Tab-separated table of C-alpha atoms and ligand atoms in Angstrom:
chain	number	residue	atom	x	y	z
A	970	MET	CA	-28.004	-6.033	1.296
A	971	GLU	CA	-27.629	-9.211	3.324
A	972	ASN	CA	-30.278	-9.283	6.091
A	973	SER	CA	-28.210	-9.705	9.250
A	974	LEU	CA	-25.850	-6.903	8.156
A	975	LYS	CA	-28.828	-4.679	7.348
A	976	THR	CA	-30.336	-5.359	10.800
A	977	LEU	CA	-27.010	-4.687	12.529
A	978	LEU	CA	-26.471	-1.375	10.736
A	979	ARG	CA	-30.079	-0.299	11.302
A	980	LYS	CA	-29.829	-1.138	15.020
A	981	HIS	CA	-26.925	1.311	15.333
A	982	ASN	CA	-28.284	3.803	12.823
A	983	VAL	CA	-25.244	3.496	10.560
A	984	SER	CA	-25.218	3.856	6.783
A	985	LEU	CA	-22.430	2.574	4.563
A	986	LYS	CA	-19.967	4.997	2.959
A	987	LYS	CA	-18.971	4.349	-0.624
A	988	ALA	CA	-16.091	6.815	-0.311
A	989	TYR	CA	-14.396	4.468	2.181
A	990	GLY	CA	-14.841	1.414	-0.052
A	991	GLN	CA	-17.343	-0.145	2.362
A	992	ASN	CA	-18.233	-3.420	0.639
A	993	PHE	CA	-18.559	-5.880	3.505
A	994	LEU	CA	-18.205	-9.646	3.650
A	995	THR	CA	-20.905	-11.627	5.419
A	996	ASP	CA	-20.382	-15.274	4.399
A	997	SER	CA	-18.924	-16.891	7.537
A	998	ALA	CA	-17.494	-19.890	5.626
A	999	LEU	CA	-15.621	-17.516	3.310
A	1000	LEU	CA	-14.360	-15.439	6.249
A	1001	ASP	CA	-13.057	-18.593	7.967
A	1002	GLU	CA	-11.400	-19.653	4.723
A	1003	ILE	CA	-9.531	-16.322	4.471
A	1004	VAL	CA	-8.269	-16.753	8.036
A	1005	GLU	CA	-7.246	-20.313	7.250
A	1006	LYS	CA	-5.350	-19.207	4.119
A	1007	ALA	CA	-3.572	-16.657	6.307
A	1008	GLY	CA	-2.373	-19.541	8.476
A	1009	VAL	CA	-3.419	-17.741	11.672
A	1010	GLU	CA	-2.700	-19.809	14.798
A	1011	SER	CA	-3.378	-19.340	18.489
A	1012	CYS	CA	0.073	-17.834	19.088
A	1013	ASP	CA	-0.283	-15.173	16.358
A	1014	THR	CA	-0.811	-11.431	16.520
A	1015	VAL	CA	-2.787	-10.112	13.554
A	1016	LEU	CA	-3.060	-6.610	12.154
A	1017	GLU	CA	-6.361	-6.041	10.374
A	1018	ILE	CA	-6.764	-2.941	8.216
A	1019	GLY	CA	-10.323	-1.739	7.638
A	1020	CYS	CA	-12.452	-3.661	10.151
A	1021	GLY	CA	-15.804	-2.462	8.761
A	1022	ALA	CA	-18.664	-4.175	10.605
A	1023	GLY	CA	-16.221	-6.618	12.210
A	1024	ALA	CA	-17.098	-9.854	10.403
A	1025	LEU	CA	-13.502	-10.602	9.363
A	1026	THR	CA	-12.196	-9.255	12.678
A	1027	ARG	CA	-14.371	-11.764	14.537
A	1028	ALA	CA	-13.226	-14.659	12.319
A	1029	ILE	CA	-9.592	-13.704	13.041
A	1030	ALA	CA	-10.232	-13.205	16.774
A	1031	LYS	CA	-11.576	-16.770	17.046
A	1032	LYS	CA	-8.162	-18.099	15.933
A	1033	ALA	CA	-5.520	-15.538	16.892
A	1034	LYS	CA	-3.907	-14.605	20.179
A	1035	ARG	CA	-4.402	-10.904	19.552
A	1036	VAL	CA	-5.963	-8.680	16.884
A	1037	ILE	CA	-5.142	-5.012	16.399
A	1038	GLY	CA	-7.551	-3.444	13.914
A	1039	TYR	CA	-7.559	-0.034	12.250
A	1040	GLU	CA	-10.789	1.522	10.992
A	1041	ILE	CA	-11.136	5.045	9.592
A	1042	ASP	CA	-14.896	5.370	10.050
A	1043	THR	CA	-15.759	6.313	13.640
A	1044	SER	CA	-19.494	5.853	12.970
A	1045	LEU	CA	-18.785	2.080	13.035
A	1046	LYS	CA	-17.707	2.238	16.725
A	1047	PRO	CA	-21.022	0.973	18.177
A	1048	VAL	CA	-21.275	-1.741	15.493
A	1049	LEU	CA	-17.775	-3.027	16.234
A	1050	SER	CA	-18.317	-2.913	20.027
A	1051	ASP	CA	-21.495	-4.943	19.552
A	1052	VAL	CA	-20.071	-7.553	17.141
A	1053	LEU	CA	-16.809	-7.989	19.054
A	1054	SER	CA	-18.187	-7.739	22.618
A	1055	GLU	CA	-17.207	-11.298	23.565
A	1056	TYR	CA	-13.666	-11.085	22.139
A	1057	LYS	CA	-11.260	-9.697	24.698
A	1058	ASN	CA	-8.256	-10.209	22.422
A	1059	VAL	CA	-9.282	-7.429	20.003
A	1060	GLU	CA	-8.329	-3.772	20.070
A	1061	ILE	CA	-9.704	-1.391	17.439
A	1062	ILE	CA	-7.938	1.873	16.713
A	1063	PHE	CA	-10.044	4.456	14.920
A	1064	GLY	CA	-7.907	6.336	12.443
A	1065	ASP	CA	-6.540	6.457	8.924
A	1066	ILE	CA	-3.902	3.745	8.516
A	1067	MET	CA	-2.202	5.889	5.859
A	1068	LYS	CA	-1.508	8.554	8.468
A	1069	GLN	CA	0.048	6.243	11.077
A	1070	LYS	CA	3.798	5.993	11.521
A	1071	MET	CA	5.068	2.471	10.830
A	1072	ALA	CA	7.072	2.522	14.071
A	1073	ASP	CA	3.925	3.358	16.087
A	1074	VAL	CA	1.872	0.619	14.393
A	1075	GLU	CA	4.593	-1.965	14.969
A	1076	LYS	CA	5.126	-0.846	18.580
A	1077	LYS	CA	1.433	-1.477	19.211
A	1078	LEU	CA	1.731	-4.961	17.654
A	1079	GLY	CA	4.692	-5.724	19.890
A	1080	GLY	CA	6.531	-8.279	17.729
A	1081	LYS	CA	6.026	-10.544	14.730
A	1082	TYR	CA	2.593	-10.286	13.124
A	1083	ILE	CA	0.456	-11.258	10.129
A	1084	MET	CA	-1.560	-8.654	8.248
A	1085	VAL	CA	-5.063	-9.632	7.109
A	1086	ALA	CA	-7.099	-7.075	5.212
A	1087	ASN	CA	-10.059	-6.657	2.928
A	1088	LEU	CA	-8.728	-3.394	1.584
A	1089	PRO	CA	-10.592	-0.544	-0.018
A	1090	TYR	CA	-9.340	-0.575	-3.599
A	1091	TYR	CA	-8.003	2.979	-3.585
A	1092	ILE	CA	-5.404	2.239	-0.876
A	1093	THR	CA	-4.325	-1.227	-2.042
A	1094	THR	CA	-1.046	-0.248	-3.707
A	1095	PRO	CA	0.126	2.351	-1.165
A	1096	ILE	CA	-0.606	-0.003	1.753
A	1097	ILE	CA	1.195	-2.928	0.154
A	1098	MET	CA	4.245	-0.862	-0.754
A	1099	GLN	CA	4.350	0.896	2.619
A	1100	PHE	CA	4.424	-2.433	4.490
A	1101	ILE	CA	6.681	-4.265	2.011
A	1102	GLU	CA	9.266	-1.490	2.147
A	1103	ASN	CA	9.111	-0.366	5.759
A	1104	ALA	CA	7.620	-3.019	8.048
A	1105	LYS	CA	10.193	-4.720	10.266
A	1106	ASN	CA	8.126	-7.463	11.929
A	1107	LEU	CA	5.591	-8.403	9.262
A	1108	SER	CA	5.692	-12.119	8.404
A	1109	ALA	CA	2.878	-12.315	5.830
A	1110	MET	CA	0.178	-10.187	4.224
A	1111	VAL	CA	-3.134	-11.762	3.263
A	1112	ILE	CA	-5.120	-9.212	1.375
A	1113	MET	CA	-8.320	-9.072	-0.639
A	1114	VAL	CA	-7.810	-6.989	-3.762
A	1115	GLN	CA	-9.432	-6.549	-7.180
A	1116	GLU	CA	-8.894	-9.738	-9.164
A	1117	GLU	CA	-6.797	-8.038	-11.857
A	1118	VAL	CA	-4.574	-6.462	-9.197
A	1119	ALA	CA	-4.155	-9.878	-7.563
A	1120	TYR	CA	-2.805	-11.307	-10.795
A	1121	ARG	CA	-0.493	-8.332	-11.207
A	1122	LEU	CA	0.955	-8.813	-7.711
A	1123	ALA	CA	1.594	-12.524	-8.251
A	1124	SER	CA	2.683	-12.371	-11.912
A	1125	LYS	CA	5.851	-13.774	-13.448
A	1126	GLU	CA	8.391	-11.715	-15.393
A	1127	SER	CA	7.873	-11.300	-19.144
A	1128	THR	CA	4.076	-11.234	-18.810
A	1129	SER	CA	1.852	-8.202	-19.383
A	1130	ASP	CA	0.730	-8.219	-15.707
A	1131	TYR	CA	4.303	-7.860	-14.417
A	1132	GLY	CA	5.224	-4.383	-13.198
A	1133	ALA	CA	7.237	-2.306	-10.740
A	1134	ILE	CA	4.964	-3.394	-7.851
A	1135	THR	CA	5.599	-7.078	-8.672
A	1136	VAL	CA	9.351	-6.498	-8.533
A	1137	GLY	CA	8.906	-4.520	-5.304
A	1138	ILE	CA	7.156	-7.520	-3.733
A	1139	ASN	CA	9.701	-10.009	-5.088
A	1140	LEU	CA	12.543	-8.022	-3.522
A	1141	ARG	CA	11.140	-8.859	-0.082
A	1142	GLY	CA	9.003	-11.960	-0.541
A	1143	GLU	CA	6.682	-13.860	-2.803
A	1144	ALA	CA	3.015	-13.429	-3.717
A	1145	GLN	CA	0.449	-16.066	-4.569
A	1146	VAL	CA	-3.259	-15.850	-5.402
A	1147	VAL	CA	-4.899	-18.123	-2.812
A	1148	LEU	CA	-8.631	-17.544	-3.300
A	1149	LYS	CA	-10.991	-16.049	-5.873
A	1150	VAL	CA	-13.993	-14.171	-4.504
A	1151	GLY	CA	-16.886	-13.196	-6.748
A	1152	ARG	CA	-18.471	-9.741	-6.394
A	1153	GLU	CA	-21.724	-11.328	-5.156
A	1154	LYS	CA	-19.975	-12.252	-1.892
A	1155	PHE	CA	-19.882	-8.572	-0.856
A	1156	SER	CA	-22.594	-6.416	0.558
A	1157	PRO	CA	-23.230	-4.230	-1.392
A	1158	PRO	CA	-21.551	-5.949	-4.392
A	1159	PRO	CA	-18.797	-3.893	-6.065
A	1160	ASN	CA	-18.416	-3.688	-9.876
A	1161	VAL	CA	-15.487	-6.114	-10.034
A	1162	ASP	CA	-14.523	-9.562	-8.786
A	1163	SER	CA	-11.838	-9.912	-6.141
A	1164	ALA	CA	-9.140	-12.333	-5.080
A	1165	VAL	CA	-7.104	-12.938	-1.947
A	1166	VAL	CA	-3.340	-12.673	-2.320
A	1167	LYS	CA	-0.872	-14.036	0.200
A	1168	ILE	CA	2.529	-12.360	0.310
A	1169	VAL	CA	5.045	-14.211	2.453
A	1170	ILE	CA	7.783	-11.867	3.637
A	1171	ASN	CA	11.397	-12.944	3.865
A	1172	HIS	CA	13.359	-10.254	5.673
A	1173	ASP	CA	16.627	-11.999	4.778
A	1174	LYS	CA	16.002	-11.864	1.030
A	1175	PHE	CA	18.673	-9.640	-0.595
A	1176	LYS	CA	19.461	-8.508	2.937
A	1177	SER	CA	22.792	-6.769	2.335
A	1178	VAL	CA	21.546	-4.915	-0.749
A	1179	ASP	CA	20.924	-1.145	-0.929
A	1180	MET	CA	17.138	-1.398	-1.433
A	1181	THR	CA	16.685	2.347	-1.988
A	1182	ALA	CA	19.070	2.187	-4.952
A	1183	VAL	CA	17.456	-0.985	-6.374
A	1184	ARG	CA	13.951	0.493	-6.069
A	1185	ASN	CA	15.103	3.627	-7.875
A	1186	ILE	CA	16.432	1.511	-10.767
A	1187	VAL	CA	13.118	-0.418	-10.883
A	1188	ARG	CA	11.167	2.856	-10.962
A	1189	ILE	CA	13.296	4.127	-13.848
A	1190	ALA	CA	13.147	0.781	-15.707
A	1191	PHE	CA	9.339	0.956	-15.748
A	1192	SER	CA	9.138	4.741	-16.302
A	1193	SER	CA	8.247	4.190	-19.945
A	1194	ARG	CA	6.950	0.680	-20.391
A	1195	ARG	CA	7.102	0.713	-24.164
A	1196	LYS	CA	10.794	1.644	-24.194
A	1197	MET	CA	13.647	-0.795	-23.896
A	1198	LEU	CA	15.477	-0.917	-20.577
A	1199	ILE	CA	18.633	0.501	-22.161
A	1200	ASN	CA	16.786	3.692	-23.129
A	1201	ASN	CA	15.070	4.104	-19.766
A	1202	ILE	CA	18.388	3.669	-17.920
A	1203	MET	CA	20.175	6.096	-20.286
A	1204	ASN	CA	17.484	8.751	-19.774
A	1205	GLY	CA	16.924	8.141	-16.079
A	1206	PHE	CA	20.598	8.187	-15.070
A	1207	LYS	CA	21.891	10.503	-17.830
A	1208	LEU	CA	24.336	7.876	-19.121
A	1209	SER	CA	25.652	7.229	-22.635
A	1210	ARG	CA	24.509	4.222	-24.677
A	1211	GLU	CA	28.021	2.723	-24.511
A	1212	VAL	CA	28.122	2.888	-20.719
A	1213	VAL	CA	24.664	1.324	-20.315
A	1214	GLU	CA	25.471	-1.416	-22.851
A	1215	LYS	CA	28.472	-2.389	-20.737
A	1216	LEU	CA	26.440	-2.274	-17.507
A	1217	LEU	CA	23.792	-4.594	-18.989
A	1218	THR	CA	26.357	-6.964	-20.486
A	1219	ASP	CA	28.258	-7.142	-17.182
A	1220	SER	CA	24.950	-7.943	-15.432
A	1221	ASN	CA	24.074	-10.697	-17.934
A	1222	ILE	CA	21.033	-8.757	-19.148
A	1223	SER	CA	20.042	-8.690	-22.826
A	1224	LEU	CA	20.569	-5.352	-24.579
A	1225	THR	CA	17.045	-5.628	-25.982
A	1226	ALA	CA	15.365	-6.396	-22.635
A	1227	ARG	CA	12.492	-4.327	-21.279
A	1228	GLY	CA	11.864	-3.652	-17.592
A	1229	GLU	CA	9.252	-6.407	-17.490
A	1230	ASN	CA	11.786	-9.079	-18.559
A	1231	LEU	CA	13.955	-8.732	-15.433
A	1232	THR	CA	13.532	-10.668	-12.208
A	1233	ALA	CA	14.102	-9.042	-8.815
A	1234	LYS	CA	17.498	-10.782	-8.772
A	1235	ASP	CA	18.387	-9.212	-12.150
A	1236	TYR	CA	17.604	-5.765	-10.706
A	1237	VAL	CA	19.803	-6.465	-7.673
A	1238	CYS	CA	22.599	-7.590	-9.990
A	1239	LEU	CA	22.244	-4.479	-12.184
A	1240	CYS	CA	22.336	-2.279	-9.089
A	1241	GLU	CA	25.530	-3.924	-7.869
A	1242	THR	CA	27.150	-3.544	-11.310
A	1243	MET	CA	26.165	0.153	-11.406
A	1244	LYS	CA	27.637	0.691	-7.949
A	1245	LYS	CA	30.870	-1.076	-8.881
A	1246	ALA	CA	31.143	1.033	-12.029
A	1247	GLY	CA	30.643	4.159	-9.915
A	1248	VAL	CA	27.641	5.429	-11.909
A	1249	ILE	CA	25.457	5.436	-8.795
A	1250	GLN	CA	26.371	5.921	-5.155
B	1322	SAM	N1	-13.159	-5.964	6.926
B	1322	SAM	C1	-14.526	-5.698	6.553
B	1322	SAM	C2	-15.080	-6.859	5.754
B	1322	SAM	O1	-14.261	-7.659	5.272
B	1322	SAM	O2	-16.293	-6.955	5.627
B	1322	SAM	C3	-14.657	-4.386	5.768
B	1322	SAM	C4	-13.890	-4.289	4.478
B	1322	SAM	S1	-14.264	-2.853	3.529
B	1322	SAM	C5	-13.816	-3.417	1.914
B	1322	SAM	C6	-12.924	-1.754	3.865
B	1322	SAM	C7	-12.950	-1.066	5.216
B	1322	SAM	O3	-11.769	-0.240	5.324
B	1322	SAM	C8	-14.112	-0.122	5.445
B	1322	SAM	O4	-14.732	-0.388	6.685
B	1322	SAM	C9	-13.504	1.288	5.454
B	1322	SAM	O5	-14.191	2.209	6.266
B	1322	SAM	C10	-12.096	1.000	5.946
B	1322	SAM	N2	-11.094	1.985	5.506
B	1322	SAM	C11	-11.081	2.684	4.336
B	1322	SAM	N3	-9.993	3.465	4.264
B	1322	SAM	C12	-9.296	3.267	5.422
B	1322	SAM	C13	-8.092	3.821	5.940
B	1322	SAM	N4	-7.374	4.715	5.248
B	1322	SAM	N5	-7.671	3.414	7.163
B	1322	SAM	C14	-8.385	2.507	7.879
B	1322	SAM	N6	-9.548	1.960	7.423
B	1322	SAM	C15	-9.992	2.322	6.216
């Protein structure tokens, strides 16, 4: 383990917990680069999820107006107090982010904010979807994820990486891989390489659309990836082949398409056609 981190943890008698995905970053140039990619400025409020030993928190605090951090592991309290002692613009909340109500988190943040997170891999997808679907004031998410997940999030339609989560993101914004980070940059190093993804949120995108209905269609379209869309829609909505053929034709979607061939806009269009035809509410 990197020496200064080892000394810090030893000073406070803290050992790292694998179960919480505690692979920490120590390279200050890399930490500054993540903050720069996030576009954090002196007027910004930042939500950090998983503060760990506070290295990324400190890099954000140097640039942002305010940082609200969540950390599940209370044994890191003395470490974080030590590392962040000179930053009065940081508040750490000890708790499981997955158990917080979105309204409470956003009330704490007070207005528009950027999320920056080096996420434990096991909560990557739920966190992203929770914030994409429910956050009201989030302007961008800059998150470190496993490299293969990063490419999935930012993939284009008709590629093998493209999936329901990609469409979910594209319904609210756009994702881009902004930085690759090798496993050796973490302490201790995980078994995989990582990458930082930036998702810029556009709350006006498909604003007047019934998102719950669109997301349900997306879920059904990807329910069996090997099947054609027509079959997944027939099975998922209990509709006849003839009806679904007409729905797809009216939406300008090929009868041989699979879920992965449709853009977010195609899904919105299909949803509107299904509503007009009265096959969904
Ligand atoms: N931000 C630090 C860094 O970049 O070095 C630590 C990143 S480490 C990959 C992930 C951190 O998230 C750990 O400190 C872990 O304890 C914390 N964590 C894991 N699950 C969490 C949860 N459900 N809510 C809040 N924090 C969590």
